[in-house]
């Protein structure tokens, strides 16, 4: 039954269409099960791997001032051009300038969460450039003028019938909701576009500071086409993507596929360290790497720096019971789910209050931490952000949460507490401050019933025994 | 520590806890000044109010004795949550001292006292809900180990056992729809396994799940693990029935 709610994510979940719920719930549950199966079949102690990976990332973050220049030097030595963008706008401008300077008109683009942060696609279109998404999910989002709802599976909220309708509308063939047919049609359409484009854009999953080598994983091979078919490769990369050494990549490539999609390894794993060298038959003639800060140094200095370890595998979204009920769009930001509930309000900077409710949308069950391949203590970070919201009087976060001032007072005064306990029984009515433990009646009673008040009974029993 | 939920609603759970511990030869004290662990305010984000309560807990439980708590989430509040909110406070050492000797009941019985088998019988089919605050702690395996050693007790496993029940303290009212849906799903999974009792080691979960069951007019009696252990003792005449 629908219940009134003051929290946006809760209302979103309440009003979610059954179709969307089915897509999200079914997809995330299946992926979670696959992840578990593969990880535990392949490794005797996956937890140890998660912890190791977390430590490597944390170490890298704490020494970014060393590793970032190292990566820059290595990339330059390989012949790549390296740029630093302080925020999303700066990154977008740099990309536009590179395109203009080389007389480029069109871009093929593989999946990149940073480019979602910066809104690159729309920016380029607004500035007269063509920009085509080549990841199947992102391509569907693009033709539907929609937003991704999952960081690995952007169309987690759609089913194949939705997608078949979109393809029909776009003239990509008659209605056909067979997944293979859909994929084949997209492939046929996209294949030619790679060759028409002047620029290929990718993200990077990892960057080795040692060699400057970028690791890019996909399941469709589209990143590889973007780099191979165009003369200019631009990689847009968050500064937190560094790892110290090439050898670390073994661990991270092993974890990202298994955690994200339950695969031993993603279907395509690309390593690229620079543009085409002399004598090399193909590859881009120019390679630009743009390291994007976009509030990351602020996050690094905050109490939630651990969130920057994130390798965007999506495992925490898949396992999250709130994400499953609410879907990604409920989070109103580029990063949904548990990782988003921490990262999005932080990346919002001074607009923190607008997203301060996200950390409240969690039962703090800890499933996210349990699956996270870099062992991010997400529940702890959510709690820190709740404290931050309260301290900074972010109204959105407080809505619907019973005020705790009275509770704090009562629970630190034993006499008052005891009186309240027995009073509750006498009046068969619970004093407000205590019911805050098991909070406001209306929201509670919407789908639950409270047991009978039995305050004081246990204390009397204890007392009667000590007298004997 | 009795926990405020036992203090207010579930006196029999607190009673069973005392009886079980006494059977094991533990002398149980109940500091009358105790109130709540501070978790409601901690989870709600009001750390200032929560720290006030935790300071009171530190005061009420002074000394060196272990503090045993029949609730995974309240125990976790003392050995984990409190440390988080006192990170920058001067009295962190006192809170740390309390954290070091705070135990969840079943963890205490199995790993503290070294008791791994339980006498008596409990001839019923039960489903055990592994509360989220037992995640990554020794309490879940400890509870199962003890229950599995009881004569006649059959554990009915159910689907999506890893999923949260949806309680989450203040979350249950700030997000009533999501919380309710999570609880319904849990109940559906449990009912499909057709147990006679739903057993857990955290009254928060049982309050929420029980509330949904009762509201829906379904029949699913709930027990805290301590109550199962107590009833097993009674069955073996190791404890008088009262
Ligand atoms: S927070 Fe962890 S589990 Fe979630 S997407 Fe990032 S790496 Fe994956």
XYZ file of C-alpha atoms and ligand atoms in Angstrom:
718
model
C 0.000 0.000 0.000
C 1.369 3.458 -0.878
C 2.538 5.435 2.103
C 3.153 9.143 2.430
C 6.817 9.897 2.555
C 8.962 12.956 2.930
C 11.981 11.398 1.296
C 12.407 11.559 -2.474
C 14.065 8.184 -2.904
C 11.304 6.552 -0.906
C 8.610 8.200 -3.022
C 10.447 7.171 -6.172
C 10.450 3.565 -4.992
C 6.791 3.771 -4.058
C 5.823 5.011 -7.517
C 8.194 2.834 -9.520
C 6.533 1.104 -12.470
C 6.318 -2.679 -11.991
C 8.153 -3.211 -15.296
C 11.107 -1.139 -14.158
C 11.141 -2.851 -10.789
C 11.213 -6.243 -12.476
C 14.107 -5.259 -14.753
C 16.157 -3.785 -11.947
C 15.396 -6.435 -9.381
C 15.863 -9.415 -11.687
C 19.047 -8.081 -13.273
C 20.792 -7.104 -10.065
C 19.879 -10.291 -8.266
C 21.169 -12.498 -11.073
C 24.436 -10.565 -11.316
C 24.969 -10.731 -7.568
C 24.532 -14.493 -7.597
C 26.928 -14.870 -10.524
C 29.510 -12.722 -8.798
C 29.380 -14.848 -5.686
C 29.635 -18.089 -7.606
C 32.599 -17.054 -9.745
C 34.569 -15.291 -7.031
C 34.250 -18.097 -4.537
C 34.879 -20.818 -7.078
C 38.049 -19.169 -8.325
C 39.606 -18.043 -5.059
C 39.852 -19.708 -1.672
C 39.796 -16.364 0.128
C 38.280 -13.565 -1.957
C 38.134 -11.343 1.114
C 41.886 -11.235 1.234
C 41.938 -10.045 -2.380
C 39.422 -7.308 -1.605
C 41.462 -6.133 1.318
C 44.697 -6.141 -0.649
C 43.121 -4.237 -3.510
C 41.678 -1.729 -1.048
C 45.069 -1.174 0.515
C 46.764 -0.669 -2.831
C 44.185 1.911 -3.836
C 44.286 3.700 -0.503
C 48.073 3.824 -0.674
C 47.907 5.258 -4.175
C 45.397 7.908 -3.119
C 47.532 8.961 -0.203
C 50.518 9.297 -2.522
C 48.834 10.833 -5.545
C 51.337 13.683 -5.466
C 53.983 11.134 -6.304
C 52.095 8.839 -8.662
C 50.349 11.446 -10.775
C 53.597 13.110 -11.957
C 55.035 9.643 -12.505
C 52.160 8.671 -14.765
C 52.410 11.992 -16.573
C 56.113 11.543 -17.237
C 55.669 7.974 -18.414
C 52.843 8.902 -20.771
C 54.824 11.796 -22.203
C 57.809 9.556 -22.726
C 55.494 7.276 -24.695
C 54.529 10.204 -26.897
C 51.120 10.945 -25.407
C 49.964 14.446 -24.506
C 48.838 14.898 -20.932
C 46.376 17.491 -19.684
C 44.949 18.291 -16.269
C 41.386 19.545 -15.876
C 40.343 21.041 -12.579
C 36.656 20.485 -13.227
C 34.156 19.118 -15.713
C 33.822 22.318 -17.717
C 37.564 22.563 -18.103
C 37.717 18.968 -19.335
C 34.937 19.552 -21.850
C 36.634 22.700 -23.149
C 39.948 20.902 -23.575
C 38.308 18.177 -25.605
C 36.505 20.689 -27.793
C 39.762 22.570 -28.358
C 41.633 19.429 -29.335
C 38.877 18.639 -31.808
C 38.830 22.163 -33.272
C 42.606 22.373 -33.496
C 42.632 19.213 -35.582
C 39.661 20.139 -37.727
C 37.547 17.329 -36.268
C 33.790 17.179 -36.580
C 32.728 13.949 -34.998
C 33.533 11.650 -32.126
C 32.850 8.015 -31.365
C 32.797 7.449 -27.668
C 33.057 4.423 -25.467
C 31.693 4.263 -21.945
C 33.154 6.648 -19.396
C 31.597 7.680 -16.100
C 33.715 10.846 -15.906
C 32.280 11.987 -19.220
C 28.831 11.521 -17.655
C 29.978 13.732 -14.792
C 31.112 16.432 -17.178
C 28.109 16.084 -19.498
C 30.502 15.797 -22.434
C 28.079 14.423 -25.037
C 25.609 17.284 -24.747
C 28.386 19.853 -24.509
C 29.928 18.705 -27.771
C 26.559 18.573 -29.547
C 25.826 22.105 -28.300
C 29.112 23.176 -29.827
C 28.410 21.768 -33.232
C 30.231 18.446 -32.898
C 28.775 15.007 -33.410
C 29.194 12.590 -30.569
C 28.052 8.996 -30.789
C 27.897 6.566 -27.902
C 29.158 3.141 -28.968
C 28.552 1.140 -25.800
C 25.225 -0.582 -26.491
C 23.670 0.548 -23.238
C 24.837 4.125 -23.631
C 23.725 4.080 -27.268
C 20.205 3.161 -26.154
C 20.311 5.901 -23.524
C 21.426 8.342 -26.206
C 18.692 7.534 -28.733
C 16.111 7.642 -25.925
C 17.496 10.898 -24.556
C 17.469 9.173 -21.183
C 19.954 8.962 -18.280
C 21.967 5.916 -17.249
C 20.561 4.241 -14.141
C 23.473 1.954 -13.367
C 27.215 2.516 -13.680
C 27.909 -0.725 -15.525
C 24.528 -1.423 -17.087
C 23.178 2.010 -18.025
C 19.855 0.528 -19.176
C 19.238 -1.547 -16.050
C 15.810 0.104 -15.848
C 14.703 -1.007 -19.310
C 13.622 -4.344 -20.662
C 14.120 -5.702 -24.130
C 10.635 -4.675 -25.235
C 11.428 -1.046 -24.383
C 14.647 -1.304 -26.343
C 13.023 -3.007 -29.329
C 10.515 -0.149 -29.505
C 13.295 2.437 -29.465
C 15.128 0.649 -32.262
C 11.974 0.494 -34.335
C 11.383 4.197 -33.783
C 14.942 5.023 -34.857
C 14.555 3.057 -38.081
C 16.953 0.326 -37.080
C 14.560 -2.408 -38.226
C 11.084 -3.739 -37.525
C 10.063 -4.462 -33.958
C 12.119 -7.376 -32.696
C 12.897 -7.912 -29.017
C 15.302 -10.778 -29.417
C 18.474 -9.612 -27.597
C 20.778 -11.036 -30.240
C 18.913 -9.283 -33.020
C 19.040 -6.026 -31.094
C 22.784 -6.373 -30.607
C 23.390 -7.305 -34.241
C 21.439 -4.304 -35.462
C 23.351 -1.942 -33.178
C 26.595 -3.457 -34.313
C 25.700 -3.046 -37.971
C 24.693 0.552 -37.456
C 27.753 1.452 -35.392
C 30.387 -0.345 -37.443
C 30.445 2.224 -40.223
C 30.384 5.137 -37.808
C 33.788 4.318 -36.385
C 35.383 4.943 -39.742
C 33.528 8.184 -40.318
C 34.620 9.649 -36.973
C 37.690 11.835 -36.424
C 38.149 11.236 -32.735
C 37.753 8.247 -30.462
C 37.109 8.885 -26.805
C 37.515 6.385 -24.005
C 37.768 6.419 -20.270
C 40.244 4.244 -18.393
C 39.619 1.756 -15.634
C 43.185 1.832 -14.342
C 46.315 3.775 -15.121
C 49.688 2.400 -14.130
C 51.910 5.155 -12.782
C 54.936 3.069 -13.620
C 54.385 2.843 -17.379
C 51.513 5.228 -17.984
C 49.642 2.265 -19.426
C 45.860 2.698 -19.500
C 43.674 -0.329 -18.927
C 40.268 -0.239 -20.544
C 37.833 -3.097 -20.077
C 34.655 -3.641 -22.092
C 32.437 -6.488 -23.137
C 31.708 -5.215 -26.589
C 35.125 -4.323 -27.944
C 33.856 -0.848 -28.719
C 36.668 0.960 -26.903
C 39.113 -0.898 -29.093
C 37.298 0.212 -32.236
C 37.208 3.791 -30.994
C 40.986 3.743 -30.637
C 41.782 1.766 -33.761
C 39.597 3.443 -36.338
C 40.228 7.101 -35.538
C 43.430 9.130 -35.852
C 43.031 10.825 -32.470
C 42.445 9.072 -29.176
C 41.356 11.091 -26.184
C 41.137 9.383 -22.813
C 39.274 11.150 -20.042
C 40.333 9.820 -16.667
C 39.583 10.664 -13.030
C 42.792 11.242 -11.090
C 41.823 8.436 -8.707
C 42.265 5.799 -11.412
C 45.966 5.367 -10.768
C 47.637 2.245 -9.474
C 51.374 2.206 -8.732
C 52.615 -0.628 -10.935
C 51.785 -2.690 -14.000
C 51.816 -5.764 -11.832
C 48.889 -4.400 -9.809
C 46.777 -4.675 -12.930
C 46.669 -8.457 -12.528
C 44.772 -8.084 -9.286
C 42.461 -5.340 -10.480
C 41.512 -6.884 -13.803
C 40.794 -10.122 -11.933
C 38.510 -8.319 -9.509
C 36.657 -5.916 -11.760
C 35.139 -8.535 -14.062
C 34.251 -10.925 -11.306
C 32.772 -8.215 -9.082
C 30.907 -6.324 -11.773
C 29.447 -8.948 -14.044
C 30.550 -12.283 -12.612
C 33.033 -12.838 -15.429
C 36.572 -14.123 -14.925
C 37.734 -11.398 -17.219
C 35.789 -8.906 -19.264
C 35.577 -9.950 -22.928
C 38.003 -7.240 -24.018
C 40.860 -5.855 -21.986
C 42.848 -3.120 -23.702
C 46.212 -1.778 -22.640
C 47.425 1.376 -24.281
C 50.329 3.563 -23.274
C 50.726 6.033 -26.123
C 50.043 6.842 -29.791
C 51.197 4.775 -32.729
C 54.950 4.420 -32.913
C 57.073 4.313 -36.009
C 56.757 1.016 -37.730
C 53.585 0.135 -35.871
C 50.864 -0.797 -38.393
C 47.934 0.898 -36.669
C 46.799 2.861 -33.663
C 45.957 6.519 -33.128
C 48.378 9.147 -34.390
C 47.690 11.379 -31.418
C 46.853 10.341 -27.929
C 45.634 12.785 -25.312
C 45.109 11.851 -21.695
C 43.019 14.265 -19.665
C 43.238 13.775 -15.914
C 40.146 15.212 -14.293
C 39.976 16.426 -10.717
C 36.379 17.675 -10.510
C 36.210 17.841 -6.677
C 38.300 14.726 -6.153
C 41.020 16.519 -4.203
C 38.279 17.884 -1.947
C 36.944 14.378 -1.398
C 40.465 13.205 -0.704
C 40.756 15.765 2.072
C 37.316 14.920 3.478
C 36.391 12.251 6.002
C 35.273 10.025 3.156
C 38.461 9.671 1.110
C 38.005 5.892 0.949
C 35.244 6.330 -1.612
C 37.908 7.334 -4.154
C 39.160 3.747 -4.151
C 36.055 2.865 -6.151
C 36.725 1.039 -9.415
C 33.126 1.457 -10.639
C 32.321 -2.225 -10.758
C 28.691 -1.766 -9.776
C 28.659 -4.695 -7.336
C 27.361 -2.513 -4.511
C 24.430 -1.360 -6.642
C 23.548 -4.924 -7.551
C 23.480 -6.162 -3.998
C 21.832 -3.094 -2.457
C 18.259 -3.758 -1.316
C 17.406 -0.065 -1.568
C 18.765 0.252 -5.105
C 16.781 -2.847 -6.030
C 13.571 -1.287 -4.755
C 14.169 2.254 -5.949
C 16.252 1.903 -9.169
C 19.103 4.169 -10.199
C 17.138 7.221 -11.279
C 15.894 7.644 -7.721
C 19.357 8.943 -6.830
C 19.101 11.989 -9.139
C 22.793 11.904 -9.973
C 25.414 10.316 -12.195
C 26.375 7.781 -9.525
C 23.448 5.873 -8.016
C 23.287 3.179 -5.357
C 25.553 2.921 -2.334
C 28.623 4.338 -4.060
C 26.495 7.198 -5.364
C 24.934 7.891 -1.986
C 28.439 8.688 -0.773
C 30.107 10.067 -3.881
C 27.337 12.174 -5.412
C 26.768 14.512 -2.448
C 30.532 14.954 -2.129
C 31.066 15.676 -5.821
C 28.242 18.209 -5.575
C 30.566 20.448 -3.524
C 28.661 23.502 -2.343
C 25.468 21.897 -3.628
C 25.835 19.193 -0.980
C 22.495 20.105 0.678
C 20.625 19.232 -2.534
C 21.816 15.629 -2.339
C 22.202 15.369 1.427
C 19.224 13.011 1.573
C 21.011 10.266 -0.388
C 23.047 8.958 2.565
C 19.787 8.585 4.490
C 18.415 6.106 1.968
C 20.095 3.103 3.510
C 19.290 0.603 6.216
C 23.068 0.428 6.751
C 22.910 -3.290 6.117
C 26.523 -3.431 4.993
C 25.973 -5.660 1.959
C 27.789 -3.047 -0.159
C 30.899 -3.221 1.952
C 30.809 -6.998 1.868
C 30.961 -7.141 -1.949
C 33.150 -4.116 -2.651
C 36.347 -5.275 -4.399
C 38.302 -2.452 -2.798
C 36.703 -2.899 0.601
C 35.216 0.567 0.972
C 33.461 0.899 4.352
C 30.406 2.413 2.683
C 28.077 2.276 5.735
C 30.626 4.172 7.839
C 30.898 6.799 5.130
C 27.106 7.102 4.890
C 27.000 7.656 8.633
C 29.694 10.324 8.454
C 27.694 12.118 5.785
C 24.545 11.899 7.923
C 26.438 13.599 10.711
C 27.698 16.195 8.237
C 24.165 16.853 6.988
C 22.858 17.262 10.510
C 25.736 19.506 11.574
C 25.289 21.658 8.482
C 21.495 21.729 8.877
C 20.864 20.200 5.474
C 17.098 20.094 5.603
C 16.594 17.457 2.938
C 18.469 14.909 4.980
C 16.431 15.485 8.104
C 12.980 15.099 6.566
C 11.061 12.184 8.013
C 13.725 11.383 10.573
C 12.441 11.744 14.117
C 14.340 14.436 16.037
C 16.757 12.869 18.468
C 17.393 15.725 20.877
C 14.748 14.579 23.353
C 15.887 10.990 23.008
C 19.485 11.960 23.761
C 18.378 13.802 26.859
C 16.188 11.011 28.136
C 18.612 8.206 27.361
C 21.338 9.927 29.314
C 19.180 10.423 32.416
C 18.440 7.090 34.039
C 15.653 8.338 36.330
C 13.737 9.955 33.560
C 14.312 6.898 31.384
C 12.951 4.516 33.997
C 9.949 6.723 34.586
C 9.237 6.877 30.881
C 9.512 3.116 30.599
C 6.891 2.450 33.253
C 4.713 5.349 32.245
C 4.443 3.856 28.796
C 2.953 0.726 30.298
C 0.619 2.570 32.648
C -0.895 4.607 29.889
C -0.502 1.908 27.289
C 0.721 4.739 25.239
C 4.309 5.261 24.403
C 6.066 8.474 25.384
C 7.241 10.316 22.306
C 10.908 10.355 23.083
C 11.026 6.617 23.483
C 8.879 5.800 20.546
C 11.569 7.606 18.613
C 13.543 4.436 19.041
C 10.775 2.814 17.098
C 9.602 5.986 15.571
C 6.548 7.986 14.562
C 3.455 5.961 14.619
C 2.026 6.882 11.246
C 5.008 5.861 9.153
C 5.588 2.797 11.288
C 1.994 1.640 11.267
C 1.658 2.064 7.530
C 2.876 -1.486 7.094
C 3.810 -2.703 10.551
C 2.273 -3.170 13.934
C 3.932 -2.444 17.265
C 3.936 -5.111 19.944
C 2.435 -4.378 23.369
C 4.376 -2.060 25.629
C 6.048 -4.041 28.397
C 8.380 -1.401 29.794
C 9.646 -2.046 33.339
C 8.687 -5.748 33.405
C 12.222 -7.071 33.022
C 13.582 -4.649 35.607
C 10.965 -5.792 38.127
C 11.854 -9.406 37.475
C 15.550 -8.708 38.033
C 14.718 -6.834 41.222
C 12.456 -9.536 42.599
C 15.203 -12.105 42.102
C 17.893 -10.115 43.859
C 15.593 -9.880 46.892
C 15.303 -13.661 47.148
C 23.054 -4.722 28.868
C 19.398 -5.400 28.276
C 18.945 -3.056 25.278
C 16.097 -0.588 25.197
C 13.940 -2.727 22.922
C 13.999 -5.503 25.510
C 13.439 -2.929 28.199
C 10.360 -1.619 26.423
C 8.888 -4.595 24.572
C 10.757 -7.856 24.872
C 11.297 -8.509 28.569
C 11.262 -12.261 28.015
C 14.318 -12.015 25.745
C 16.245 -10.197 28.451
C 15.063 -12.772 30.965
C 16.148 -15.674 28.763
C 19.524 -14.015 28.281
C 20.054 -13.828 32.035
C 18.947 -17.433 32.531
C 21.184 -18.753 29.780
C 24.206 -16.885 31.086
C 23.561 -18.001 34.649
C 23.263 -21.598 33.503
C 26.765 -21.167 32.076
C 28.005 -20.053 35.471
C 28.188 -16.385 34.655
C 27.225 -13.944 37.366
C 24.915 -11.436 35.738
C 24.676 -7.864 36.909
C 22.124 -5.424 35.618
C 23.250 -1.843 36.153
C 19.930 -0.132 36.784
C 21.120 3.150 35.298
C 21.384 1.723 31.802
C 19.183 3.171 29.092
C 19.989 2.692 25.405
C 23.227 2.247 23.447
C 22.783 5.483 21.509
C 22.282 3.824 18.169
C 18.977 5.501 17.200
C 20.572 8.946 17.235
C 23.814 7.654 15.728
C 22.019 6.198 12.710
C 19.793 9.227 12.403
C 22.909 11.343 11.974
C 22.547 13.199 15.272
C 25.972 12.273 16.603
C 25.874 15.001 19.184
C 22.822 13.481 20.850
C 24.234 9.995 20.389
C 27.555 10.841 22.038
C 25.632 12.090 25.040
C 23.981 8.681 25.362
C 27.226 6.770 24.793
C 28.918 8.809 27.510
C 26.120 7.725 29.792
C 26.635 4.075 28.764
C 30.345 4.366 29.530
C 29.384 5.698 32.935
C 26.742 3.079 33.670
C 29.054 0.218 32.679
C 32.280 1.291 34.349
C 34.781 -1.411 35.264
C 36.490 -4.347 33.630
C 33.666 -6.879 33.271
C 32.467 -7.970 29.864
C 29.308 -6.242 28.699
C 27.080 -8.815 27.021
C 24.284 -7.673 24.756
C 21.511 -9.802 23.248
C 21.447 -7.749 20.064
C 23.893 -7.632 17.191
C 23.191 -4.029 16.321
C 23.490 -2.651 19.859
C 26.715 -4.602 20.344
C 28.060 -3.268 17.058
C 27.094 0.218 18.201
C 29.389 -0.168 21.192
C 32.331 -1.889 19.535
C 32.193 -0.078 16.201
C 29.739 2.808 15.864
C 30.711 4.569 19.047
C 34.365 4.534 18.003
C 33.404 6.210 14.748
C 31.573 9.081 16.396
C 34.249 9.552 19.065
C 37.128 9.608 16.584
C 37.880 13.218 17.360
C 36.720 13.330 20.964
C 38.983 13.538 24.009
C 37.251 10.668 25.772
C 37.838 8.180 22.930
C 40.018 6.002 25.237
C 37.108 5.429 27.640
C 34.818 4.517 24.754
C 37.520 2.242 23.354
C 37.864 0.547 26.741
C 34.146 -0.227 26.741
C 34.282 -1.330 23.096
C 37.017 -3.833 23.881
C 34.857 -5.669 26.405
C 31.496 -5.429 24.625
C 30.130 -8.671 23.233
C 27.115 -9.815 21.317
C 25.561 -12.643 23.377
C 26.167 -15.610 21.038
C 29.662 -14.508 20.146
C 30.302 -14.338 23.892
C 28.936 -17.821 24.561
C 30.818 -19.525 21.719
C 34.000 -17.508 21.368
C 34.222 -15.906 24.785
C 33.240 -18.836 26.967
C 34.176 -21.573 24.494
C 30.775 -23.280 24.646
C 30.037 -24.869 21.280
C 27.289 -27.357 22.035
C 23.930 -26.948 23.644
C 21.993 -29.535 25.672
C 18.286 -30.257 25.549
C 15.891 -30.352 22.694
C 13.817 -27.924 20.668
C 11.823 -30.109 18.290
C 10.870 -27.407 15.831
C 11.641 -26.214 12.367
C 13.121 -22.714 12.572
C 14.406 -20.165 10.102
C 17.337 -18.088 11.256
C 17.511 -14.515 10.010
C 21.125 -13.455 10.024
C 20.819 -9.824 11.014
C 23.002 -7.379 9.139
C 24.957 -6.311 12.160
C 26.230 -9.853 12.438
C 27.820 -9.480 8.988
C 31.521 -10.052 9.220
C 31.316 -10.857 12.954
C 31.508 -14.281 14.591
C 27.943 -14.067 15.902
C 26.047 -15.539 12.942
C 28.126 -18.737 12.756
C 28.070 -18.933 16.569
C 24.268 -18.803 16.689
C 23.956 -21.463 14.006
C 26.541 -23.696 15.638
C 24.690 -23.655 18.948
C 21.270 -24.157 17.413
C 22.429 -26.986 15.173
C 23.696 -28.853 18.221
C 20.249 -28.810 19.863
C 18.288 -32.055 19.598
C 15.405 -31.991 17.165
C 16.001 -28.456 15.979
C 15.773 -28.227 12.238
C 17.064 -25.172 10.382
C 14.903 -24.211 7.415
C 17.043 -22.183 5.029
C 15.308 -19.651 2.819
C 15.930 -17.636 -0.342
C 17.910 -14.381 -0.444
C 19.042 -14.988 3.119
C 21.755 -12.339 2.795
C 19.228 -9.573 2.286
C 18.468 -7.020 4.951
C 15.040 -7.115 6.613
C 14.627 -3.409 5.978
C 14.473 -2.117 9.550
C 17.473 0.178 9.787
C 16.202 2.172 12.787
C 15.018 5.612 11.739
C 15.232 4.419 8.125
C 12.079 2.400 8.762
C 10.084 5.601 9.183
C 11.996 8.036 7.015
C 11.744 5.544 4.119
C 8.603 3.575 5.005
C 7.936 2.336 1.470
C 11.389 0.930 0.773
C 11.662 -0.432 4.292
C 8.238 -2.064 4.069
C 8.935 -3.619 0.664
C 12.229 -5.020 1.901
C 10.463 -6.532 4.878
C 7.659 -8.026 2.756
C 10.212 -9.659 0.490
C 12.027 -11.130 3.472
C 8.789 -12.449 4.941
C 7.752 -14.011 1.622
C 11.089 -15.794 1.395
C 10.866 -17.011 4.976
C 7.250 -18.154 4.748
C 8.120 -20.126 1.621
C 10.470 -22.214 3.770
C 7.535 -22.939 6.093
C 9.257 -22.684 9.493
C 7.427 -22.905 12.842
C 9.519 -20.084 14.265
C 11.477 -17.179 12.934
C 14.637 -16.837 15.004
C 17.142 -13.986 15.089
C 19.688 -12.437 17.391
C 18.496 -8.874 17.097
C 15.154 -7.605 18.307
C 15.279 -4.682 15.869
C 14.848 -7.067 12.942
C 12.221 -9.081 14.779
C 10.272 -5.986 15.785
C 10.106 -4.924 12.147
C 9.486 -8.342 10.596
C 7.052 -9.267 13.342
C 5.217 -6.013 12.765
C 4.771 -6.860 9.092
C 3.651 -10.415 9.832
C 1.100 -9.277 12.392
C -0.185 -6.442 10.237
C -0.624 -8.883 7.361
C -2.570 -11.235 9.617
C -0.070 -14.034 9.025
C 1.100 -16.495 11.601
C 4.818 -16.686 12.283
C 5.952 -16.777 15.899
C 9.300 -15.098 16.608
C 12.035 -16.091 18.976
C 15.348 -14.642 19.971
C 18.110 -17.267 19.931
C 18.395 -16.802 23.707
C 14.796 -17.965 24.076
C 15.522 -21.085 22.031
C 18.547 -21.845 24.192
C 16.496 -21.246 27.339
C 13.657 -23.527 26.219
C 16.176 -26.246 25.355
C 17.541 -26.000 28.903
C 14.032 -26.327 30.332
C 13.398 -29.403 28.173
C 16.436 -31.070 29.732
C 15.365 -30.056 33.233
C 18.455 -27.895 33.512
C 16.268 -24.932 34.275
C 12.898 -24.808 36.014
C 9.999 -23.813 33.824
C 8.185 -20.829 35.254
S 32.017 1.243 -4.224
Fe 33.028 -0.760 -4.423
S 31.370 -2.143 -5.034
Fe 30.612 -0.073 -5.385
S 31.103 0.346 -7.525
Fe 32.806 1.109 -6.316
S 34.280 -0.553 -6.272
Fe 32.345 -1.439 -6.926
